[in-house]
CSV table of C-alpha atoms in Angstrom, one decimal:
chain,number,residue,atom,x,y,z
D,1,UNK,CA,39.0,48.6,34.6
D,2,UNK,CA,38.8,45.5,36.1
D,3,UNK,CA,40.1,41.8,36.1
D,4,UNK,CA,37.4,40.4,34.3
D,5,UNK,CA,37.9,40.4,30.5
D,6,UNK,CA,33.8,41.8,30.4
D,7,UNK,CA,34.8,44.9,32.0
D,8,UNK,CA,38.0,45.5,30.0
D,9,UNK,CA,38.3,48.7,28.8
D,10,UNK,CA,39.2,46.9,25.2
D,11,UNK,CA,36.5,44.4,25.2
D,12,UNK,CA,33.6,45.9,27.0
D,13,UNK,CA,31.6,46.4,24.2
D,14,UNK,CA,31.3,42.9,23.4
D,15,UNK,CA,29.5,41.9,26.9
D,16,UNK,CA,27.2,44.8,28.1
D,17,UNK,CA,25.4,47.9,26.2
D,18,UNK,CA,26.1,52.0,28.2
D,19,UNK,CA,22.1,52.0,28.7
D,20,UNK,CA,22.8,48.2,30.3
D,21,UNK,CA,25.6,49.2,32.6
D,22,UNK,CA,23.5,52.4,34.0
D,23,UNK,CA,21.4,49.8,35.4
D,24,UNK,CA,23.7,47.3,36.5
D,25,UNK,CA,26.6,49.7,38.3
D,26,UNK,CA,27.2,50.1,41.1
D,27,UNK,CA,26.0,53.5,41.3
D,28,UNK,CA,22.7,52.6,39.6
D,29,UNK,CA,22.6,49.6,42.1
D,30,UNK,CA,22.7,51.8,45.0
D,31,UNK,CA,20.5,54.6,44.0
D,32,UNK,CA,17.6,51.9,43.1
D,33,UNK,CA,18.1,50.0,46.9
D,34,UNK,CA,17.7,54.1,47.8
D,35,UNK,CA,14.8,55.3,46.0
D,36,UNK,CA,13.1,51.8,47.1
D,37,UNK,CA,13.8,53.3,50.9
D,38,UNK,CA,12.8,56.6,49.8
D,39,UNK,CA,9.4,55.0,48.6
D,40,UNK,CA,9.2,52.7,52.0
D,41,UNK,CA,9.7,55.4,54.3
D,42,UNK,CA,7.1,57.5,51.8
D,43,UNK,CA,4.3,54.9,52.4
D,44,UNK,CA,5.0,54.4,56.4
D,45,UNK,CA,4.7,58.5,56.5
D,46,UNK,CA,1.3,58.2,55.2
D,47,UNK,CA,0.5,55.2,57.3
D,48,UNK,CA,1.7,57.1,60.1
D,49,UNK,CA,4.1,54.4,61.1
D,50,UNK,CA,7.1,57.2,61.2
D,51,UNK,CA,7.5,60.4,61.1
D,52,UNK,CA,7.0,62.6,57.9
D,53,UNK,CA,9.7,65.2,58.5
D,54,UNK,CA,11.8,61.5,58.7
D,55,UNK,CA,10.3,60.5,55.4
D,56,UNK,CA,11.6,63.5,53.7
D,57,UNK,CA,15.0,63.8,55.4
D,58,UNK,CA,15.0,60.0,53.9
D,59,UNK,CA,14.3,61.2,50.3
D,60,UNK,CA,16.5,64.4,50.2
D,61,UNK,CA,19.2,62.6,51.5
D,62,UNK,CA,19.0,58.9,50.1
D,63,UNK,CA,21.4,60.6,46.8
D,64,UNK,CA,23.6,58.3,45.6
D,65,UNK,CA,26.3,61.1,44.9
D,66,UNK,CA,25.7,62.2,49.0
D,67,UNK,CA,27.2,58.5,50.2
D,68,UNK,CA,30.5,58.1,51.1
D,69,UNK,CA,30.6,54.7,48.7
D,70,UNK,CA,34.2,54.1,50.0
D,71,UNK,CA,32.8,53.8,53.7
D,72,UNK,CA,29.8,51.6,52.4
D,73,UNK,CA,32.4,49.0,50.9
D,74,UNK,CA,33.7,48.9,54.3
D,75,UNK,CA,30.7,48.7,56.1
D,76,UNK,CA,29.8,46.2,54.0
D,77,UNK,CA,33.2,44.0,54.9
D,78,UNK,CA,33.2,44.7,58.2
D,79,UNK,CA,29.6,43.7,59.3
D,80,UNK,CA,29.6,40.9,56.5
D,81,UNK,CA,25.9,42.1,55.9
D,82,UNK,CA,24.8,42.7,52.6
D,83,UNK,CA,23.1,46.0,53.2
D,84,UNK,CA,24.2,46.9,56.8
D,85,UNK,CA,26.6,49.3,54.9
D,86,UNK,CA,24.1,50.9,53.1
D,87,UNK,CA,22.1,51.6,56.3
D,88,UNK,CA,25.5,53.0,58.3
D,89,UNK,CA,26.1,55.2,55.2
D,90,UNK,CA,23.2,56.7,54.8
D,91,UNK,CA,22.5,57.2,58.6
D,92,UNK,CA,25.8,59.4,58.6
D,93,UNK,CA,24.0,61.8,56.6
D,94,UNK,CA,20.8,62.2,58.0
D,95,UNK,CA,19.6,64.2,60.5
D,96,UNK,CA,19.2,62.3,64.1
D,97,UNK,CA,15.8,62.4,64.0
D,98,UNK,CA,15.8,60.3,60.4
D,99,UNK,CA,18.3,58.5,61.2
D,100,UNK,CA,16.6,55.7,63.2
D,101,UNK,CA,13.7,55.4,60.4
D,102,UNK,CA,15.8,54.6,57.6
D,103,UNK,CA,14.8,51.2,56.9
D,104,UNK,CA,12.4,50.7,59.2
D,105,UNK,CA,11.2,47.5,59.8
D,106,UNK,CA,12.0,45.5,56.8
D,107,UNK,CA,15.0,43.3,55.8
D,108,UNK,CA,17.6,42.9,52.8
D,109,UNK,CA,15.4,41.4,50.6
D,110,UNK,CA,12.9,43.5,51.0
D,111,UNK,CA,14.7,46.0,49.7
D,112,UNK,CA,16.9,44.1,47.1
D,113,UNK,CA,14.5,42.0,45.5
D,114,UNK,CA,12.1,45.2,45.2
D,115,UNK,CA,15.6,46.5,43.7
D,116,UNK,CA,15.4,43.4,41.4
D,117,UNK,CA,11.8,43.5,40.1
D,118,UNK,CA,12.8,48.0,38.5
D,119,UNK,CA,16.1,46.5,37.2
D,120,UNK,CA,14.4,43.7,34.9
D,121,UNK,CA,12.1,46.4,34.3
D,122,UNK,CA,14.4,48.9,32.9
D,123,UNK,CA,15.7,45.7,30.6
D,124,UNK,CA,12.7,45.0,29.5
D,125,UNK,CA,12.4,48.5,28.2
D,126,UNK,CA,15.6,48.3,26.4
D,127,UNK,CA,14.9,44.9,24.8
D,128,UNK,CA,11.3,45.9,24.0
D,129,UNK,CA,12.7,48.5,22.1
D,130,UNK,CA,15.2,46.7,20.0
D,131,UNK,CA,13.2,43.8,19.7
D,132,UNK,CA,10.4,46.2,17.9
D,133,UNK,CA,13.2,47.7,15.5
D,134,UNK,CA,14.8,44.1,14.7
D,135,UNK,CA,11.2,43.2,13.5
D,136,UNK,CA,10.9,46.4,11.5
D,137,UNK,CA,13.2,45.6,9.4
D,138,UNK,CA,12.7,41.9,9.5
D,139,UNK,CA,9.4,42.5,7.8
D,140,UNK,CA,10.7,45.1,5.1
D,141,UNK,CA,13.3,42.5,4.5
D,142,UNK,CA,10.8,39.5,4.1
D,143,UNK,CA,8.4,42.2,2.0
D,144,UNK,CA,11.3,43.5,-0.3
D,145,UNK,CA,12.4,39.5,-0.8
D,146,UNK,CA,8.8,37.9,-0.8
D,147,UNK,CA,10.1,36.3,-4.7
D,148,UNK,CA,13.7,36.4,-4.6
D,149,UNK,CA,14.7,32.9,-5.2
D,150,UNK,CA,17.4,30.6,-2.8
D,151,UNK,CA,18.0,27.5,-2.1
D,152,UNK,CA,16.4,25.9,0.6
D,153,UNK,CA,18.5,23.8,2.7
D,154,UNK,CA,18.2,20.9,5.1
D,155,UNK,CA,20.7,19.2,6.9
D,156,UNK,CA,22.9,22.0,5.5
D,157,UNK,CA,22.0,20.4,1.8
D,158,UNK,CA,20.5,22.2,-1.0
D,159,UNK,CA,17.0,20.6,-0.9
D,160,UNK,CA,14.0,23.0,-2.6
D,161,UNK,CA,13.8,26.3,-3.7
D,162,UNK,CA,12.6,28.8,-1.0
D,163,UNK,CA,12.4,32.9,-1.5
D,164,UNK,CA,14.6,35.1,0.9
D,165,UNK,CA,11.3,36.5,2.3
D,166,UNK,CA,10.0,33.5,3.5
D,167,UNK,CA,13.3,33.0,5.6
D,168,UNK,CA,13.0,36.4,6.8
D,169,UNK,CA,9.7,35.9,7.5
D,170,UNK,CA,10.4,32.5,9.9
D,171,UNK,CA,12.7,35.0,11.8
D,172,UNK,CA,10.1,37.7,12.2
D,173,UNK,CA,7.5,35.3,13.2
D,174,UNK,CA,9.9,33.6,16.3
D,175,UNK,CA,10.9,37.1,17.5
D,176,UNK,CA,7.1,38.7,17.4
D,177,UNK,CA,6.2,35.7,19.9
D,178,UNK,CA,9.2,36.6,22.1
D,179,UNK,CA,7.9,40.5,22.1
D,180,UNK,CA,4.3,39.3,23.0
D,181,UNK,CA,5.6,37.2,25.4
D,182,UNK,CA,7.8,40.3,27.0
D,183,UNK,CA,4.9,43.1,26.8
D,184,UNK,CA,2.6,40.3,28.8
D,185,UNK,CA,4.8,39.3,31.4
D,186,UNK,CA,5.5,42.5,33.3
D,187,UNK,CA,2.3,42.1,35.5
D,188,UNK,CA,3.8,38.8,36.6
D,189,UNK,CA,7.4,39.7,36.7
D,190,UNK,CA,7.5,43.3,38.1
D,191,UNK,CA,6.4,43.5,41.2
D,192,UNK,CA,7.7,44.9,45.2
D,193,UNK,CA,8.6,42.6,47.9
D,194,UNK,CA,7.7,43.4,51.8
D,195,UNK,CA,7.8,41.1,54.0
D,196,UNK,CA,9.9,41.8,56.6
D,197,UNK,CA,11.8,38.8,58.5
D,198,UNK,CA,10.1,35.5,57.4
D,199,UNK,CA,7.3,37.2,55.6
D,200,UNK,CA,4.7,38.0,57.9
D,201,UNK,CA,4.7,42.0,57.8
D,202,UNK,CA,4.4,41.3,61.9
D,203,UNK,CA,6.8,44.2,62.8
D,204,UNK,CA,4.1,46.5,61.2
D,205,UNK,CA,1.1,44.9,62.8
D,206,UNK,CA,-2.4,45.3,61.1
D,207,UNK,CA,-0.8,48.0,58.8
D,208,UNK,CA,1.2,45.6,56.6
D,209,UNK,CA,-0.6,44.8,53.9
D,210,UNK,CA,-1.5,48.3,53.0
D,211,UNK,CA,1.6,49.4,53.8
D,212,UNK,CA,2.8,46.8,50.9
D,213,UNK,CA,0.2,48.4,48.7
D,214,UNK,CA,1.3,51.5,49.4
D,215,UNK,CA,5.0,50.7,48.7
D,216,UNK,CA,4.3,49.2,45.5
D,217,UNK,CA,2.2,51.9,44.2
D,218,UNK,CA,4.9,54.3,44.6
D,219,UNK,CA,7.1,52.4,42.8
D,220,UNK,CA,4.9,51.2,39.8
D,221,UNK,CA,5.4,47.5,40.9
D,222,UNK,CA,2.7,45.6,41.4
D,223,UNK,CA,1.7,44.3,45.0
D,224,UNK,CA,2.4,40.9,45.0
D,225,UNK,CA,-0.1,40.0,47.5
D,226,UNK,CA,2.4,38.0,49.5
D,227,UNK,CA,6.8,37.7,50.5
D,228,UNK,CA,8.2,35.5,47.8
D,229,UNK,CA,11.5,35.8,49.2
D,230,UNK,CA,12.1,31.9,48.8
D,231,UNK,CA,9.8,32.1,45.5
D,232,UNK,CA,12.0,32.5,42.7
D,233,UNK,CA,10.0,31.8,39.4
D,234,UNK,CA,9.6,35.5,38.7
D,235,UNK,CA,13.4,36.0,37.7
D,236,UNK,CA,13.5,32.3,36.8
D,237,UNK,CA,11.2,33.1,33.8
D,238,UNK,CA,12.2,36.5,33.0
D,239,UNK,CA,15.6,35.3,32.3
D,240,UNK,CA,15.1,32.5,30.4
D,241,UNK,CA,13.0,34.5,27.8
D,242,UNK,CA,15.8,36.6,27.9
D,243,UNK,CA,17.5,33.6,26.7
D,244,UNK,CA,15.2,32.2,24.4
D,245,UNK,CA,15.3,36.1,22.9
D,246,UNK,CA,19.3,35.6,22.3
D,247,UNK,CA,18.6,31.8,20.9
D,248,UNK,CA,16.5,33.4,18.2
D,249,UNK,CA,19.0,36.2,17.4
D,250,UNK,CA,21.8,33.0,17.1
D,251,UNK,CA,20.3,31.3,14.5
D,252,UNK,CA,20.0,34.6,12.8
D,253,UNK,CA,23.4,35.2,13.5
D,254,UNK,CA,24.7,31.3,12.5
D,255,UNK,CA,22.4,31.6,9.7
D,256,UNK,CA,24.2,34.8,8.2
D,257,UNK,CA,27.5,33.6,8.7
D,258,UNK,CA,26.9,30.3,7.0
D,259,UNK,CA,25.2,31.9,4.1
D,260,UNK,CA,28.2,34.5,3.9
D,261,UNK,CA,30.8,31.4,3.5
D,262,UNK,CA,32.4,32.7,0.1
D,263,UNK,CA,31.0,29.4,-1.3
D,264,UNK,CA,27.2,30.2,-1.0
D,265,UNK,CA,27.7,34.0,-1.0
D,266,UNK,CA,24.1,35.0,-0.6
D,267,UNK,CA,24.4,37.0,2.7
D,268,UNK,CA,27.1,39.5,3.9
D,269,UNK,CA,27.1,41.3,7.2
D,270,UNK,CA,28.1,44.9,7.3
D,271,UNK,CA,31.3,46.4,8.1
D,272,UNK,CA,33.3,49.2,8.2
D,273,UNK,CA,36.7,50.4,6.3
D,274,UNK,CA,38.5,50.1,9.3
D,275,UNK,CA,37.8,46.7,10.2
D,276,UNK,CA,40.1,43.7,10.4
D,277,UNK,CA,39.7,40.5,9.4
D,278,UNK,CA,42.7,38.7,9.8
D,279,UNK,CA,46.3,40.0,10.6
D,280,UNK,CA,47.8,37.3,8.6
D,281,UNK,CA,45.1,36.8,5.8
D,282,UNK,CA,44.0,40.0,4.6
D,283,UNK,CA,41.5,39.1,2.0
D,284,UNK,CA,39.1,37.6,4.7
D,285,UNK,CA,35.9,39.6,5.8
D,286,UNK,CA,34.9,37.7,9.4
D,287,UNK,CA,31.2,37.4,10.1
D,288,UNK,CA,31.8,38.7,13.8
D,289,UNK,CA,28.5,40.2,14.6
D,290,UNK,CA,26.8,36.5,13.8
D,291,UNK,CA,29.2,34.6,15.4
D,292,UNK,CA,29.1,36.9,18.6
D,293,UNK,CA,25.7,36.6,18.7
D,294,UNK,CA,26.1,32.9,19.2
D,295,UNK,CA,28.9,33.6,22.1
D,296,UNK,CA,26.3,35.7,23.4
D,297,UNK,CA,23.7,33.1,23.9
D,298,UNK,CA,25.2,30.3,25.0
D,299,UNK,CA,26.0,32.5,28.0
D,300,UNK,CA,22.5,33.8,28.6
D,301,UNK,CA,21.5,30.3,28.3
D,302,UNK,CA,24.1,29.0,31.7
D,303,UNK,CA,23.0,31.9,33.0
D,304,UNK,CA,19.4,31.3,33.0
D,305,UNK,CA,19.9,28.4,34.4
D,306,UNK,CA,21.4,29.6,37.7
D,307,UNK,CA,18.5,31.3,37.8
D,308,UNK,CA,16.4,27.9,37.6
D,309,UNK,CA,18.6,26.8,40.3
D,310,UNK,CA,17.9,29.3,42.7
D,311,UNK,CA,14.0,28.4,43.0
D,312,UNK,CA,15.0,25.8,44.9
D,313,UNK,CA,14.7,27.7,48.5
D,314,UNK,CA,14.8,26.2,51.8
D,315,UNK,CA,12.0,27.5,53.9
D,316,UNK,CA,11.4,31.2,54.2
D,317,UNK,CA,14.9,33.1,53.5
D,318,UNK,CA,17.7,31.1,52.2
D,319,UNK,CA,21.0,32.8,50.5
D,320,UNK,CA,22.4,30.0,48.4
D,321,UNK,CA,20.1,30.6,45.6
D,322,UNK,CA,19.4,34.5,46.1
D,323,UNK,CA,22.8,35.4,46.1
D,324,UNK,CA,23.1,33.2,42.6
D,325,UNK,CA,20.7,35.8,41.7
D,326,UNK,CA,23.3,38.5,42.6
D,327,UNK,CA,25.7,36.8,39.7
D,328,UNK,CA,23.3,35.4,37.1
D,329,UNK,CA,20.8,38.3,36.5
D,330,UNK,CA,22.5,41.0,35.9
D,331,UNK,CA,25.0,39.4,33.5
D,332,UNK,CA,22.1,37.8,31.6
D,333,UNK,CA,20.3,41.2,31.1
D,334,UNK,CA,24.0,42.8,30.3
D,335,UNK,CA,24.8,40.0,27.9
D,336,UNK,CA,20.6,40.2,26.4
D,337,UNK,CA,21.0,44.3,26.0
D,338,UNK,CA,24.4,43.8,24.0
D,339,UNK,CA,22.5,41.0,21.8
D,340,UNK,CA,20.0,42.8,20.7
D,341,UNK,CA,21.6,46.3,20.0
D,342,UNK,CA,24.0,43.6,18.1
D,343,UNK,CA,21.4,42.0,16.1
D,344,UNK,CA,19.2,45.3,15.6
D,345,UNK,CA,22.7,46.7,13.7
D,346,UNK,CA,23.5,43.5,11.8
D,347,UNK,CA,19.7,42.9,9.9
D,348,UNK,CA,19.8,47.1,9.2
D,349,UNK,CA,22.6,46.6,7.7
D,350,UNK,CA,22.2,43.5,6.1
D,351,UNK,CA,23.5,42.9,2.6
D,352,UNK,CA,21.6,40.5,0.0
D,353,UNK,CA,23.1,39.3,-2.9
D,354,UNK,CA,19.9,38.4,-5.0
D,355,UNK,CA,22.2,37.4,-8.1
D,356,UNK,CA,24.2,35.1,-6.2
D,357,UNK,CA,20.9,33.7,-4.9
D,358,UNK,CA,19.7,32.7,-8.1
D,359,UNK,CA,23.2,31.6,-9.6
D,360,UNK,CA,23.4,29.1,-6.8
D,361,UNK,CA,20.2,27.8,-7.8
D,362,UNK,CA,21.2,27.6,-11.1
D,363,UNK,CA,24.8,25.5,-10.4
D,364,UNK,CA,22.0,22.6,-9.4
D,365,UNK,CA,21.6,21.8,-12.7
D,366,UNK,CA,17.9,21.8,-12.2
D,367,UNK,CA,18.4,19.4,-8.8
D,368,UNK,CA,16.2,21.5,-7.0
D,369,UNK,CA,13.4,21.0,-9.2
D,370,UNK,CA,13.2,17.2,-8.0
D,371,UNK,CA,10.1,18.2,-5.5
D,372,UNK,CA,8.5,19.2,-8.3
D,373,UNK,CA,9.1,16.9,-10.8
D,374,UNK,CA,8.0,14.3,-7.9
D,375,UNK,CA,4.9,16.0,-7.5
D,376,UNK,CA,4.0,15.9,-11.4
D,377,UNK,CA,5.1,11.9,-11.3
D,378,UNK,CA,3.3,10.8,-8.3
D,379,UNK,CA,0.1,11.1,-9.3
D,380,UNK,CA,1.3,9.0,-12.7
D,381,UNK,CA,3.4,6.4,-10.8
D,382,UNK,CA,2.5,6.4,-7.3
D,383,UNK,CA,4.6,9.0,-4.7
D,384,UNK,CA,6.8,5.9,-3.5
D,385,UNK,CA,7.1,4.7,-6.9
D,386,UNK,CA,8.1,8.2,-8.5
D,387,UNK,CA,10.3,8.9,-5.7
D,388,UNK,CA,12.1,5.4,-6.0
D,389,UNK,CA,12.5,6.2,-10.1
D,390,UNK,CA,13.9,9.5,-9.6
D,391,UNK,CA,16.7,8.1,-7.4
D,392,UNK,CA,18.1,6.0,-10.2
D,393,UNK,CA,17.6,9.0,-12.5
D,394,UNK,CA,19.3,11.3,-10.4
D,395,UNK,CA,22.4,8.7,-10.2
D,396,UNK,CA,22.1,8.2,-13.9
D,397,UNK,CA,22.2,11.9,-14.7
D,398,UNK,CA,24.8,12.5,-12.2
D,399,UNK,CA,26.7,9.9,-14.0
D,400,UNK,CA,25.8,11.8,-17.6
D,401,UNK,CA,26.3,15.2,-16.3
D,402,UNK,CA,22.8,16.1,-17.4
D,403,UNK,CA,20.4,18.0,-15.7
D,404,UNK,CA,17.3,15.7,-13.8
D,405,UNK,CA,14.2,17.2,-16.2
D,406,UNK,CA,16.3,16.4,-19.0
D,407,UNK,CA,17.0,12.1,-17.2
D,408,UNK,CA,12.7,12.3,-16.6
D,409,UNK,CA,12.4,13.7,-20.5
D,410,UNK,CA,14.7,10.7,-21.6
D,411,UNK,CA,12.8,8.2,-19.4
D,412,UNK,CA,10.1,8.9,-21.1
D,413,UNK,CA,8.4,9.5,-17.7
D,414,UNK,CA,7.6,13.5,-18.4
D,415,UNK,CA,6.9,15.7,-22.0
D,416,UNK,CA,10.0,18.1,-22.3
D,417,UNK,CA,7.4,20.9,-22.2
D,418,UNK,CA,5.9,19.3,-18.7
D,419,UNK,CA,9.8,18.6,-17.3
D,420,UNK,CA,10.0,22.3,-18.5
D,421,UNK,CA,7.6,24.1,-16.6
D,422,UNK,CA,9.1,22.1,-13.3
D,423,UNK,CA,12.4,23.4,-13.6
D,424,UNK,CA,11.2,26.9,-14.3
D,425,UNK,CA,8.9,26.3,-10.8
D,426,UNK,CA,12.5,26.7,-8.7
D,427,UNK,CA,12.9,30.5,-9.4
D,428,UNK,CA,9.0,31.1,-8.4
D,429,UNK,CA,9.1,29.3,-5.3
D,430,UNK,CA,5.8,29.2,-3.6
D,431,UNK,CA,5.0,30.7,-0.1
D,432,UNK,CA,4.1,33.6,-1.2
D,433,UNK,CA,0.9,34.1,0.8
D,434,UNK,CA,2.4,33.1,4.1
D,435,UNK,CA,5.2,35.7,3.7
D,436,UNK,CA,2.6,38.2,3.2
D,437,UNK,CA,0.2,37.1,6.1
D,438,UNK,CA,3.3,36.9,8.4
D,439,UNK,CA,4.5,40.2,7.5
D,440,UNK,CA,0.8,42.1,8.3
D,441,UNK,CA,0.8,39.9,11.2
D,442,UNK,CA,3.7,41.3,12.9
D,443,UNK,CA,3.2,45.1,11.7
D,444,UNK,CA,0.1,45.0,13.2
D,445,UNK,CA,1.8,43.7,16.6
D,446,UNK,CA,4.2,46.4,16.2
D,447,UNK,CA,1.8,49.0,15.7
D,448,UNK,CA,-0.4,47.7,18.5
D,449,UNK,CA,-3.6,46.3,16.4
């Protein structure tokens, strides 16, 4: 298919989604630079800037299926203009009196960044929608799991005892920002450029900025109100949400395929019968889907920042950083579409392993209690004093192979009844009430309250 391993008939999958590439192709590139001429030439009619029977001619023949593609590539080479082929192909098969109308007054990135704006678009649809089914079931996991008991780590340590729910939770509530974030953006993001050579509209005289409104509207952009062709922020910011998006879904991703280590156990993706761990060590079940997710983003991350890069434009048109553009945006939307989809399959089919949960709590020998027993010594002994005492009695029960309530119970420092209810504390982890709140929180987003 190509020589780029992302469009390798063996390892597509892994870098772009169908419903991504339908946007991306080459096909679906040229058929949205055409409809944007169909819907230029469509305004100018009504203006009366060209003829109608030219409009229409334009939109019954601006198919891509009609172009000789082959001869466009060529064009293309030949005139080293990046939509001079375009214009020669299409002129071949319109009528005379079309012909000379077909992009009338206007210039590439008129017509390519207008291009631009329905592509992020049609993304944005895509992610919206797996985005709102990730949460779905981030929420039924964090309401299912509200009080199953796990460890909570830090610096990859056992520390205190959290609940499942509340970890599902912390992923539902980063992702619902990224969703408001993406169903407010579109007024600033999605919007038609026209402004001919240096962004003055001058070729159309008086008639140019409703000729812009009129473009717009029949696209569903928004008018911008004036060229940004050397104003790049638009895609700038688009993409990186796109990459903060796939940041979020990696450390869901590295968090499941830490927790799936055989050691801890308390997560395992799905798979299927058919799938391979290893060739040489048969036993092992690889945490691909997390790990990709991972790959994914660090990609969308460079990516995005190309697209930084290319706001720095040099007067009114300037190619350096547009035709970044060309590169960066397509592969960060291709790269987004395949995360999501990714993530959406890994938390539906997302296996918990509740007993292993609480076993692993239980190899602490009452470890993770230390919070709490801290909390009932402080207000005896001081919070810096307490803490101070419990280090030596960790040590010492470390030392005695005895459990840290029963060290505080020998100390003296604690009732074995008191040291008692601390330890039994770590399998009702608090939180509770924040799980709950986060979980309406988000339904309510999702069900547009």
């Amino acid at each position: 298919m190509g020589a780029r391993l992302t469009d390798s008939a063996a390892y597509a999958h892994l870098w772009g989604t169908d419903e991504a590439r339908a946007i991306f192709d080459d096909d679906a590139r040229v058929q949205t630079w055409l409809d944007v001429l169909v819907a230029l030439a469509d305004a100018q009619a009504e203006l009366g800037i060209i003829p109608r029977a030219s409009a229409e001619a334009i939109g019954v023949g601006a198919q891509v299926g009609k172009l000789d593609l082959d001869f466009v590539a060529s064009e293309t080479r030949r005139t080293s203009h990046s939509t001079l082929g375009l214009i020669n192909g299409l002129k071949q098969i319109l009528p005379t009196h079309a012909a000379e109308h077909v992009y009338y007054g206007v210039t590439v990135q008129d017509v390519t960044d207008t291009g631009t704006s329905l592509a992020m678009r049609r993304t944005a649809l895509l992610v919206e929608r797996d985005v709102r089914s990730i949460l779905a079931s981030l929420t039924n996991l964090a309401d299912t799991h509200r009080a199953t008991a796990m460890a909570g780590r830090t610096h990859g340590q056992p520390g205190a005892p959290i609940t499942f729910g509340l970890k599902a939770a912390s992923w539902a509530d980063e992702l619902a920002r990224h969703l408001v974030r993406l169903t407010e953006g579109g007024s600033q993001w999605f919007v038609g450029q026209l402004g001919g050579a240096v962004g003055t509209l001058r070729f159309f005289g008086t008639d140019g900025p409703a000729l812009r409104t009129l473009f717009c509207a029949r696209l569903d952009l928004a008018d911008p109100g004036i060229s940004w062709t050397t104003s790049r922020d638009r895609g700038a910011e688009f993409t990186h949400l796109l990459a903060m998006i796939t940041a979020t879904l990696a450390r869901i991703g590295n968090e499941v395929m830490e927790l799936q280590r055989p050691e801890i156990g308390e997560l395992r993706e799905p798979t299927t019968a058919d799938a391979v761990g290893s060739i040489t060590m048969p036993h092992k079940r690889n945490p691909e889907r997390g790990e990709h997710l991972d790959t994914l983003a660090r990609i969308v991350r460079s990516q995005s920042a190309v697209m930084l890069e290319a706001m720095v434009q040099l007067h009114e048109r300037d190619g350096r950083g547009w035709k970044a553009e060309w590169f960066a945006l397509p592969e960060v939307c291709l790269l987004t579409c395949t995360a999501v989809a990714m993530a959406r399959d890994l938390i539906d089919g997302l296996e918990v392993d509740v007993a292993r949960m609480a076993a692993n709590i239980e190899a602490s020998s009452g470890h993770l209690s230390s919070e709490r027993l801290l909390s009932a010594l402080a207000p005896k002994l001081g919070k810096h004093a307490a803490q101070a005492q419990l280090q030596l009695l960790l040590a010492e029960a470390q030392r005695n192979r005895q459990s840290l309530a029963d060290a505080v119970v020998v100390a003296g420092l604690l009732t074995a009844e008191q040291a008692a209810a601390c330890v039994a504390d770590i399998h009702a982890p608090a939180a509770a009430n924040d799980v709950t709140a986060t979980v309406t929180r988000v339904r309510s987003l999702l069900a547009g309250r």
